[in-house]
Amino acid sequence: MAAVTVLLVGTLFSQETPKLVAFDSLWANPKPYAGQRIALNSFVESESGAGFKLAERQNSGDKAKAQPSPLQANWMKDATKISLQKGQEVLVIGQVQMQDNTPILRVANVMTDKDAIRRFIRPSERMPRPGDNLGHDAQPSKSLSN
């Protein structure tokens, strides 16, 4: 199992890291992204056999803000398909293709783990590890200070 995980991680990171693109930026001007490999943080609006639709944020009844239309995301032929839930936050990695001046995301990989999504979005943030505060919190013993 560990060998499979290492192989998967190695394959993912051996490729060029995709550029994180904001949902509204993609909808406002999709042509510069055509053919590029991107990462898109969004929410699942609906799922179908060939793919799923992505929305900018979760729908909440009390917010009447105009949102862009959902983005169609279709699985690539060799992608590992996973089941997604409506309203689930995802980080989708894929290639933008244009069809009738509308962007469509060809999905290579989907991250659903919230911690993995946060690490991808904010790579400079790191989780504290046990022992990180030893330099600040540790007090020298009396025998060492004498």
Tab-separated table of C-alpha atoms in Angstrom:
chain	number	residue	atom	x	y	z
A	1	MET	CA	0.000	0.000	0.000
A	2	ALA	CA	2.822	2.427	0.859
A	3	ALA	CA	4.510	1.761	-2.487
A	4	VAL	CA	1.287	2.639	-4.322
A	5	THR	CA	0.937	5.866	-2.328
A	6	VAL	CA	4.551	6.852	-3.009
A	7	LEU	CA	4.109	6.059	-6.705
A	8	LEU	CA	0.930	8.146	-6.901
A	9	VAL	CA	2.461	11.084	-5.036
A	10	GLY	CA	5.635	10.843	-7.103
A	11	THR	CA	3.633	10.832	-10.335
A	12	LEU	CA	1.515	13.777	-9.212
A	13	PHE	CA	4.440	15.919	-8.185
A	14	SER	CA	6.797	14.911	-10.967
A	15	GLN	CA	4.548	16.830	-13.328
A	16	GLU	CA	4.570	20.592	-13.367
A	17	THR	CA	2.496	22.024	-10.509
A	18	PRO	CA	-0.707	23.417	-12.014
A	19	LYS	CA	-1.491	27.105	-11.614
A	20	LEU	CA	-4.238	27.800	-9.080
A	21	VAL	CA	-6.949	29.809	-10.854
A	22	ALA	CA	-9.893	31.609	-9.244
A	23	PHE	CA	-13.301	30.469	-10.484
A	24	ASP	CA	-14.452	33.987	-11.390
A	25	SER	CA	-11.187	34.720	-13.249
A	26	LEU	CA	-11.676	31.625	-15.381
A	27	TRP	CA	-15.248	32.618	-16.244
A	28	ALA	CA	-14.403	36.301	-16.850
A	29	ASN	CA	-11.643	35.547	-19.376
A	30	PRO	CA	-11.238	31.832	-20.144
A	31	LYS	CA	-9.275	32.074	-23.414
A	32	PRO	CA	-5.817	32.660	-21.838
A	33	TYR	CA	-6.272	29.401	-19.901
A	34	ALA	CA	-7.204	27.295	-22.956
A	35	GLY	CA	-4.872	24.324	-23.230
A	36	GLN	CA	-3.280	25.017	-19.842
A	37	ARG	CA	-3.202	22.670	-16.884
A	38	ILE	CA	-4.828	24.429	-13.919
A	39	ALA	CA	-6.089	23.771	-10.405
A	40	LEU	CA	-9.536	25.074	-9.492
A	41	ASN	CA	-10.928	25.211	-5.959
A	42	SER	CA	-14.718	24.979	-6.112
A	43	PHE	CA	-17.807	23.076	-5.018
A	44	VAL	CA	-19.651	20.217	-6.723
A	45	GLU	CA	-23.026	21.381	-7.990
A	46	SER	CA	-24.119	18.137	-9.640
A	47	GLU	CA	-22.667	14.893	-10.960
A	48	SER	CA	-23.328	12.941	-14.144
A	49	GLY	CA	-21.782	9.882	-15.764
A	50	ALA	CA	-19.290	11.789	-17.934
A	51	GLY	CA	-18.345	14.340	-15.300
A	52	PHE	CA	-19.780	16.929	-12.968
A	53	LYS	CA	-20.621	20.625	-12.688
A	54	LEU	CA	-18.638	22.982	-10.482
A	55	ALA	CA	-19.871	26.111	-8.741
A	56	GLU	CA	-17.869	28.952	-7.225
A	57	ARG	CA	-19.174	28.429	-3.720
A	58	GLN	CA	-21.790	26.483	-1.854
A	59	ASN	CA	-25.321	27.614	-2.535
A	60	SER	CA	-26.897	29.207	0.486
A	61	GLY	CA	-30.486	30.415	0.299
A	62	ASP	CA	-29.946	33.677	2.178
A	63	LYS	CA	-27.194	34.929	-0.188
A	64	ALA	CA	-28.607	36.361	-3.386
A	65	LYS	CA	-25.279	37.301	-4.964
A	66	ALA	CA	-25.137	36.667	-8.691
A	67	GLN	CA	-22.789	33.768	-9.342
A	68	PRO	CA	-21.270	32.643	-12.624
A	69	SER	CA	-22.865	29.694	-14.367
A	70	PRO	CA	-21.628	26.276	-13.306
A	71	LEU	CA	-18.522	24.995	-15.057
A	72	GLN	CA	-18.732	21.642	-16.794
A	73	ALA	CA	-15.936	19.266	-15.773
A	74	ASN	CA	-15.483	16.029	-17.730
A	75	TRP	CA	-13.236	13.157	-16.698
A	76	MET	CA	-10.196	12.487	-18.881
A	77	LYS	CA	-10.077	9.041	-20.418
A	78	ASP	CA	-7.329	7.743	-18.097
A	79	ALA	CA	-8.423	9.600	-14.935
A	80	THR	CA	-9.425	7.675	-11.834
A	81	LYS	CA	-13.087	8.557	-11.342
A	82	ILE	CA	-14.357	9.088	-7.816
A	83	SER	CA	-17.835	9.626	-6.473
A	84	LEU	CA	-18.593	13.205	-5.425
A	85	GLN	CA	-21.347	14.701	-3.293
A	86	LYS	CA	-23.366	17.820	-4.105
A	87	GLY	CA	-21.936	20.758	-2.126
A	88	GLN	CA	-18.600	19.007	-1.523
A	89	GLU	CA	-15.498	21.209	-1.690
A	90	VAL	CA	-12.986	19.952	-4.241
A	91	LEU	CA	-9.707	20.944	-5.824
A	92	VAL	CA	-9.879	19.898	-9.457
A	93	ILE	CA	-6.731	19.581	-11.562
A	94	GLY	CA	-7.218	19.472	-15.281
A	95	GLN	CA	-6.866	21.127	-18.639
A	96	VAL	CA	-9.102	23.938	-19.892
A	97	GLN	CA	-10.673	23.423	-23.302
A	98	MET	CA	-12.926	25.851	-25.123
A	99	GLN	CA	-16.178	24.710	-26.718
A	100	ASP	CA	-18.373	27.394	-28.335
A	101	ASN	CA	-16.514	30.102	-26.339
A	102	THR	CA	-17.336	28.270	-23.093
A	103	PRO	CA	-14.606	26.747	-20.913
A	104	ILE	CA	-14.807	23.050	-20.112
A	105	LEU	CA	-12.406	21.462	-17.654
A	106	ARG	CA	-10.959	18.083	-18.630
A	107	VAL	CA	-10.315	16.519	-15.220
A	108	ALA	CA	-7.137	14.562	-14.500
A	109	ASN	CA	-7.341	14.522	-10.689
A	110	VAL	CA	-9.702	15.599	-7.903
A	111	MET	CA	-8.714	16.279	-4.293
A	112	THR	CA	-11.483	15.996	-1.713
A	113	ASP	CA	-9.468	15.951	1.518
A	114	LYS	CA	-9.876	19.380	3.157
A	115	ASP	CA	-6.344	19.375	4.607
A	116	ALA	CA	-4.799	18.512	1.235
A	117	ILE	CA	-6.844	21.256	-0.432
A	118	ARG	CA	-5.698	23.836	2.140
A	119	ARG	CA	-2.038	22.779	1.759
A	120	PHE	CA	-2.307	23.183	-2.009
A	121	ILE	CA	-4.017	26.575	-1.784
A	122	ARG	CA	-1.722	27.945	0.922
A	123	PRO	CA	1.571	26.044	0.616
A	124	SER	CA	3.409	28.464	2.930
A	125	GLU	CA	1.131	27.550	5.822
A	126	ARG	CA	2.319	24.528	7.648
A	127	MET	CA	0.698	22.586	10.405
A	128	PRO	CA	2.475	22.827	13.767
A	129	ARG	CA	4.302	19.668	14.684
A	130	PRO	CA	4.968	18.315	18.146
A	131	GLY	CA	8.148	19.886	19.434
A	132	ASP	CA	7.909	23.073	17.333
A	133	ASN	CA	7.769	25.229	20.470
A	134	LEU	CA	10.600	23.529	22.350
A	135	GLY	CA	12.932	26.459	21.802
A	136	HIS	CA	10.423	28.884	23.277
A	137	ASP	CA	8.824	26.787	25.970
A	138	ALA	CA	11.722	24.683	27.186
A	139	GLN	CA	13.399	25.816	30.361
A	140	PRO	CA	16.954	24.738	31.080
A	141	SER	CA	17.276	22.535	34.116
A	142	LYS	CA	18.901	24.000	37.218
A	143	SER	CA	21.887	21.681	36.858
A	144	LEU	CA	22.736	23.097	33.396
A	145	SER	CA	22.525	26.746	34.435
A	146	ASN	CA	24.951	26.326	37.347
